């Protein structure tokens, strides 16, 4: 038990350290790397909770796909820190105002936070018994039965978003020489070759 | 004091011993994989290959390692030192981490995770970080181009790898790797081995090709295409940091071969469960299957020319992705229609 507690504080502490570093790094690439570090610690916390499926999905989706794209984009940016810092003091009051409002909202929400009895009861006795069923199975059974329409709808929204972004950014540029394999395969010798008998001493006319 | 030993120290020590029992053979295999690669390729090209250091050149990998150790470590100007040295470590340790869930024999596994296959997928999808970090931190054009290519390539081929894994785990009905191997023990039609490469043969081929792309091996070694990019993301690395990349790449090959063996070639299972075949220990079967996959890796390297970048992307997105999606739907339909869904 003491090992689990120690592991919790280790992961939680490192996650906080990572998150703070995301903000305080000057170099955006280092920020993204710290963000990845934070994701890992969050995955560790999920494992401690016994939610190994969620932990793995967190690593696969966020670290394996989303953060790679972040890193990809951020590495391409040509960032001059001096230019970014230019208007820092001038606009600081706006940032402080937004941050202050958010902090006040969070405090009011969490100060009045109570856990309902039904949630407490669910925690004491989870509906699919964790000892009888792996949590992958439990998630699958609830996701593909009770919430199938919502699940499919979210999938369609993502698909539409993907197609939308492709349509918006795709442009056909002139002058690009593209390989069209079907055309290449469909070419016959008769279309491209001409065999000419050249008589000696005359050459081609 | 005795209680401290039995309940805390000994378990930790025992875990360390078990980890070493995995890591040491892997490192030795990595060293001799480089030797095997040189010998096999030289045989295919009618050369002799390494034959001077030790009997049949058997000490060549050790000589190479010593040479690398004594070289100077160079840090390029303008490089980001922490990320620069972190990158090879990430590559190498990820290749080792995956072995935590790979079962080599019934019960011989470090951690019998319920979501083993997802863990493997997660670890293999992280492999791109070592390369991208190296490319960015080197502060060099060639390295950066190599890293960009690698990122696009690995992300593209991961998609079809993921779908194929889903197909396989749907047939087996489990995410646990040991159970997945056991699910392949039932013979097909009563006489064929139940290994999944027979019912899923097209996916076996697609998976193997995707693995070649995922490990940046020939003919998809565009991230380090030496004729275009010097050495790609490894250009600026020397000495131990280079050695770690090198070890990581070969350890990755072994790891991916192990995944192919578990998913499609029945892990530790013998070909048939009859007298001479099932007397051979499961570890030997598993190692033989890994060795076969590694041989194909090297065979491909000696045989095929490098793909062009747009061809690589076309193959990944326009050929493999639709194919694996269609196969996924077909498998699901078949399993439901014939009521063969595993409980």
Short mmCIF file of C-alpha atoms in Angstrom, two decimals, chain B residues 22-253:
data_model
loop_
_atom_site.label_atom_id
_atom_site.label_comp_id
_atom_site.label_asym_id
_atom_site.label_seq_id
_atom_site.Cartn_x
_atom_site.Cartn_y
_atom_site.Cartn_z
CA UNK B 22 15.65 -10.16 -20.66
CA UNK B 23 18.02 -7.29 -21.34
CA UNK B 24 21.32 -9.18 -21.49
CA UNK B 25 20.21 -11.70 -24.15
CA UNK B 26 18.68 -8.85 -26.16
CA UNK B 27 21.91 -6.85 -26.09
CA UNK B 28 23.92 -9.90 -27.13
CA UNK B 29 21.41 -10.56 -29.91
CA UNK B 30 21.70 -6.96 -31.06
CA UNK B 31 25.49 -7.29 -31.28
CA UNK B 32 25.27 -10.51 -33.22
CA UNK B 33 22.42 -9.24 -35.39
CA UNK B 34 24.82 -6.69 -36.85
CA UNK B 35 27.26 -9.51 -37.49
CA UNK B 36 24.53 -11.69 -39.02
CA UNK B 37 23.43 -8.82 -41.22
CA UNK B 38 26.92 -8.31 -42.60
CA UNK B 39 27.44 -12.03 -43.12
CA UNK B 40 24.08 -12.62 -44.81
CA UNK B 41 24.38 -9.61 -47.09
CA UNK B 42 27.91 -10.55 -48.03
CA UNK B 43 26.76 -14.08 -48.85
CA UNK B 44 23.99 -12.66 -51.04
CA UNK B 45 26.50 -10.44 -52.81
CA UNK B 46 29.08 -13.24 -53.12
CA UNK B 47 31.55 -11.64 -50.74
CA UNK B 48 33.10 -13.07 -47.57
CA UNK B 49 32.13 -10.44 -45.01
CA UNK B 50 33.87 -9.95 -41.65
CA UNK B 51 36.31 -12.82 -41.15
CA UNK B 52 39.41 -11.39 -39.51
CA UNK B 53 38.57 -10.65 -35.86
CA UNK B 54 38.11 -13.97 -34.07
CA UNK B 55 36.95 -17.24 -35.61
CA UNK B 56 34.83 -16.47 -38.70
CA UNK B 57 34.92 -12.86 -37.58
CA UNK B 58 32.78 -13.67 -34.54
CA UNK B 59 34.45 -11.01 -32.39
CA UNK B 60 33.79 -8.28 -34.95
CA UNK B 61 30.76 -6.77 -33.08
CA UNK B 62 32.81 -6.49 -29.90
CA UNK B 63 35.65 -4.84 -31.77
CA UNK B 64 33.19 -2.39 -33.31
CA UNK B 65 31.70 -1.57 -29.92
CA UNK B 66 35.15 -0.92 -28.43
CA UNK B 67 36.04 1.31 -31.34
CA UNK B 68 32.86 3.34 -30.90
CA UNK B 69 33.48 3.69 -27.17
CA UNK B 70 36.91 5.21 -27.67
CA UNK B 71 35.75 7.85 -30.16
CA UNK B 72 35.18 11.43 -29.19
CA UNK B 73 31.66 12.63 -28.44
CA UNK B 74 30.96 15.70 -30.55
CA UNK B 75 28.33 18.29 -29.71
CA UNK B 76 27.56 20.49 -32.72
CA UNK B 77 27.51 24.27 -32.25
CA UNK B 78 24.05 25.64 -31.73
CA UNK B 79 22.77 22.21 -30.73
CA UNK B 80 20.46 21.89 -27.78
CA UNK B 81 22.63 19.77 -25.46
CA UNK B 82 19.99 18.15 -23.26
CA UNK B 83 17.69 17.16 -26.12
CA UNK B 84 20.67 16.14 -28.23
CA UNK B 85 21.80 13.54 -25.71
CA UNK B 86 18.28 12.62 -24.62
CA UNK B 87 17.29 11.51 -28.13
CA UNK B 88 19.51 8.39 -28.43
CA UNK B 89 18.61 7.40 -24.87
CA UNK B 90 14.91 7.62 -25.71
CA UNK B 91 15.35 5.49 -28.82
CA UNK B 92 17.32 2.86 -26.98
CA UNK B 93 15.20 2.65 -23.85
CA UNK B 94 11.95 2.45 -25.82
CA UNK B 95 13.29 -0.54 -27.71
CA UNK B 96 14.03 -2.18 -24.35
CA UNK B 97 10.78 -1.15 -22.61
CA UNK B 98 8.60 -3.11 -25.00
CA UNK B 99 10.08 -6.38 -23.76
CA UNK B 100 8.30 -5.90 -20.44
CA UNK B 101 5.13 -7.45 -21.83
CA UNK B 102 6.45 -9.91 -24.41
CA UNK B 103 5.86 -13.52 -23.33
CA UNK B 104 8.61 -15.88 -24.49
CA UNK B 105 7.13 -19.06 -23.04
CA UNK B 106 3.96 -19.85 -21.05
CA UNK B 107 4.31 -17.69 -17.95
CA UNK B 108 7.76 -16.33 -18.86
CA UNK B 109 6.89 -12.68 -18.98
CA UNK B 110 7.91 -9.71 -16.87
CA UNK B 111 4.45 -8.19 -16.65
CA UNK B 112 1.37 -10.05 -17.84
CA UNK B 113 -0.57 -6.89 -18.67
CA UNK B 114 -4.24 -7.14 -19.63
CA UNK B 115 -3.68 -4.50 -22.27
CA UNK B 116 -0.36 -5.87 -23.53
CA UNK B 117 -1.04 -5.26 -27.19
CA UNK B 118 -2.02 -1.64 -26.51
CA UNK B 119 1.17 -1.21 -24.51
CA UNK B 120 3.21 -2.48 -27.44
CA UNK B 121 1.36 -0.14 -29.80
CA UNK B 122 1.96 2.78 -27.45
CA UNK B 123 5.66 2.03 -27.15
CA UNK B 124 6.14 1.60 -30.89
CA UNK B 125 4.28 4.84 -31.56
CA UNK B 126 6.73 6.66 -29.27
CA UNK B 127 9.71 5.57 -31.36
CA UNK B 128 9.30 8.65 -33.52
CA UNK B 129 10.36 10.94 -30.65
CA UNK B 130 13.95 9.77 -30.57
CA UNK B 131 14.31 10.54 -34.25
CA UNK B 132 12.48 13.87 -34.20
CA UNK B 133 14.37 15.09 -31.13
CA UNK B 134 17.68 14.09 -32.68
CA UNK B 135 16.84 15.85 -35.92
CA UNK B 136 15.79 19.05 -34.22
CA UNK B 137 18.52 19.20 -31.58
CA UNK B 138 21.35 18.59 -34.07
CA UNK B 139 20.82 22.02 -35.63
CA UNK B 140 21.66 20.61 -39.03
CA UNK B 141 19.71 20.64 -42.28
CA UNK B 142 20.26 17.01 -43.14
CA UNK B 143 19.30 15.83 -39.69
CA UNK B 144 16.19 17.98 -39.71
CA UNK B 145 15.08 16.74 -43.12
CA UNK B 146 15.61 13.18 -41.98
CA UNK B 147 13.57 13.79 -38.85
CA UNK B 148 10.72 15.35 -40.83
CA UNK B 149 10.61 12.40 -43.19
CA UNK B 150 10.74 9.97 -40.33
CA UNK B 151 7.92 11.65 -38.42
CA UNK B 152 5.61 11.58 -41.43
CA UNK B 153 6.57 8.03 -42.30
CA UNK B 154 6.17 6.54 -38.86
CA UNK B 155 2.86 8.29 -38.17
CA UNK B 156 1.47 7.11 -41.53
CA UNK B 157 2.37 3.48 -41.15
CA UNK B 158 1.23 3.35 -37.54
CA UNK B 159 -2.34 3.77 -38.74
CA UNK B 160 -2.39 0.55 -40.73
CA UNK B 161 -0.41 -1.25 -37.99
CA UNK B 162 -3.11 -0.21 -35.54
CA UNK B 163 -5.92 -1.51 -37.73
CA UNK B 164 -4.16 -4.82 -38.29
CA UNK B 165 -3.63 -5.21 -34.55
CA UNK B 166 -7.35 -4.58 -34.06
CA UNK B 167 -8.15 -7.28 -36.63
CA UNK B 168 -5.92 -9.79 -34.85
CA UNK B 169 -7.20 -9.03 -31.38
CA UNK B 170 -10.75 -9.26 -32.65
CA UNK B 171 -10.07 -12.81 -33.85
CA UNK B 172 -8.40 -13.71 -30.58
CA UNK B 173 -10.84 -11.82 -28.34
CA UNK B 174 -8.17 -10.62 -25.93
CA UNK B 175 -5.66 -7.83 -25.43
CA UNK B 176 -3.41 -10.01 -23.31
CA UNK B 177 -0.41 -11.27 -25.28
CA UNK B 178 -0.12 -14.65 -23.56
CA UNK B 179 -3.82 -15.31 -24.16
CA UNK B 180 -3.37 -14.12 -27.74
CA UNK B 181 -0.69 -16.75 -28.32
CA UNK B 182 -2.82 -19.42 -26.65
CA UNK B 183 -5.72 -18.48 -28.94
CA UNK B 184 -3.58 -19.59 -31.88
CA UNK B 185 -3.09 -23.13 -30.55
CA UNK B 186 -6.35 -24.43 -32.03
CA UNK B 187 -5.53 -26.03 -35.43
CA UNK B 188 -7.24 -24.56 -38.47
CA UNK B 189 -9.59 -27.03 -40.23
CA UNK B 190 -8.01 -29.68 -38.03
CA UNK B 191 -4.72 -29.97 -39.90
CA UNK B 192 -3.21 -26.53 -40.54
CA UNK B 193 -1.41 -24.72 -37.71
CA UNK B 194 -3.73 -22.18 -36.06
CA UNK B 195 -1.24 -19.34 -36.40
CA UNK B 196 -2.93 -16.20 -37.58
CA UNK B 197 -0.71 -15.71 -40.60
CA UNK B 198 -2.82 -18.31 -42.44
CA UNK B 199 -6.31 -16.81 -42.04
CA UNK B 200 -4.93 -13.26 -42.11
CA UNK B 201 -2.28 -13.81 -44.77
CA UNK B 202 -2.78 -10.48 -46.64
CA UNK B 203 -2.58 -8.61 -43.35
CA UNK B 204 0.54 -10.54 -42.38
CA UNK B 205 2.24 -9.22 -45.50
CA UNK B 206 0.94 -5.68 -45.01
CA UNK B 207 1.96 -5.75 -41.35
CA UNK B 208 5.47 -6.90 -42.14
CA UNK B 209 5.94 -4.17 -44.75
CA UNK B 210 4.56 -1.57 -42.32
CA UNK B 211 7.02 -2.82 -39.72
CA UNK B 212 9.84 -2.24 -42.19
CA UNK B 213 8.64 1.34 -42.55
CA UNK B 214 8.12 1.78 -38.82
CA UNK B 215 11.67 0.70 -38.01
CA UNK B 216 13.10 2.87 -40.81
CA UNK B 217 14.62 -0.16 -42.47
CA UNK B 218 15.25 -0.74 -46.15
CA UNK B 219 13.55 -0.21 -48.53
CA UNK B 220 11.98 2.57 -46.43
CA UNK B 221 15.15 3.96 -44.87
CA UNK B 222 14.41 7.48 -46.12
CA UNK B 223 15.13 9.14 -42.76
CA UNK B 224 18.76 8.13 -43.09
CA UNK B 225 19.03 7.84 -46.85
CA UNK B 226 22.78 8.09 -47.16
CA UNK B 227 22.80 9.05 -50.82
CA UNK B 228 20.57 12.08 -50.17
CA UNK B 229 20.91 13.09 -46.53
CA UNK B 230 24.43 11.95 -45.47
CA UNK B 231 23.03 9.90 -42.58
CA UNK B 232 19.72 11.64 -41.93
CA UNK B 233 18.93 12.27 -38.29
CA UNK B 234 22.14 10.52 -37.17
CA UNK B 235 24.42 12.84 -39.13
CA UNK B 236 25.77 14.77 -36.16
CA UNK B 237 26.10 11.86 -33.77
CA UNK B 238 29.33 10.14 -32.91
CA UNK B 239 30.74 7.76 -30.35
CA UNK B 240 28.37 6.44 -27.66
CA UNK B 241 25.41 8.58 -28.70
CA UNK B 242 25.66 7.10 -32.18
CA UNK B 243 26.10 3.63 -30.71
CA UNK B 244 22.89 4.05 -28.72
CA UNK B 245 20.98 4.94 -31.90
CA UNK B 246 22.50 1.98 -33.63
CA UNK B 247 21.65 -0.38 -30.78
CA UNK B 248 18.17 1.13 -30.60
CA UNK B 249 17.52 0.53 -34.28
CA UNK B 250 18.57 -3.10 -34.12
CA UNK B 251 16.81 -3.70 -30.81
CA UNK B 252 13.71 -2.24 -32.45
CA UNK B 253 14.04 -4.73 -35.28
#
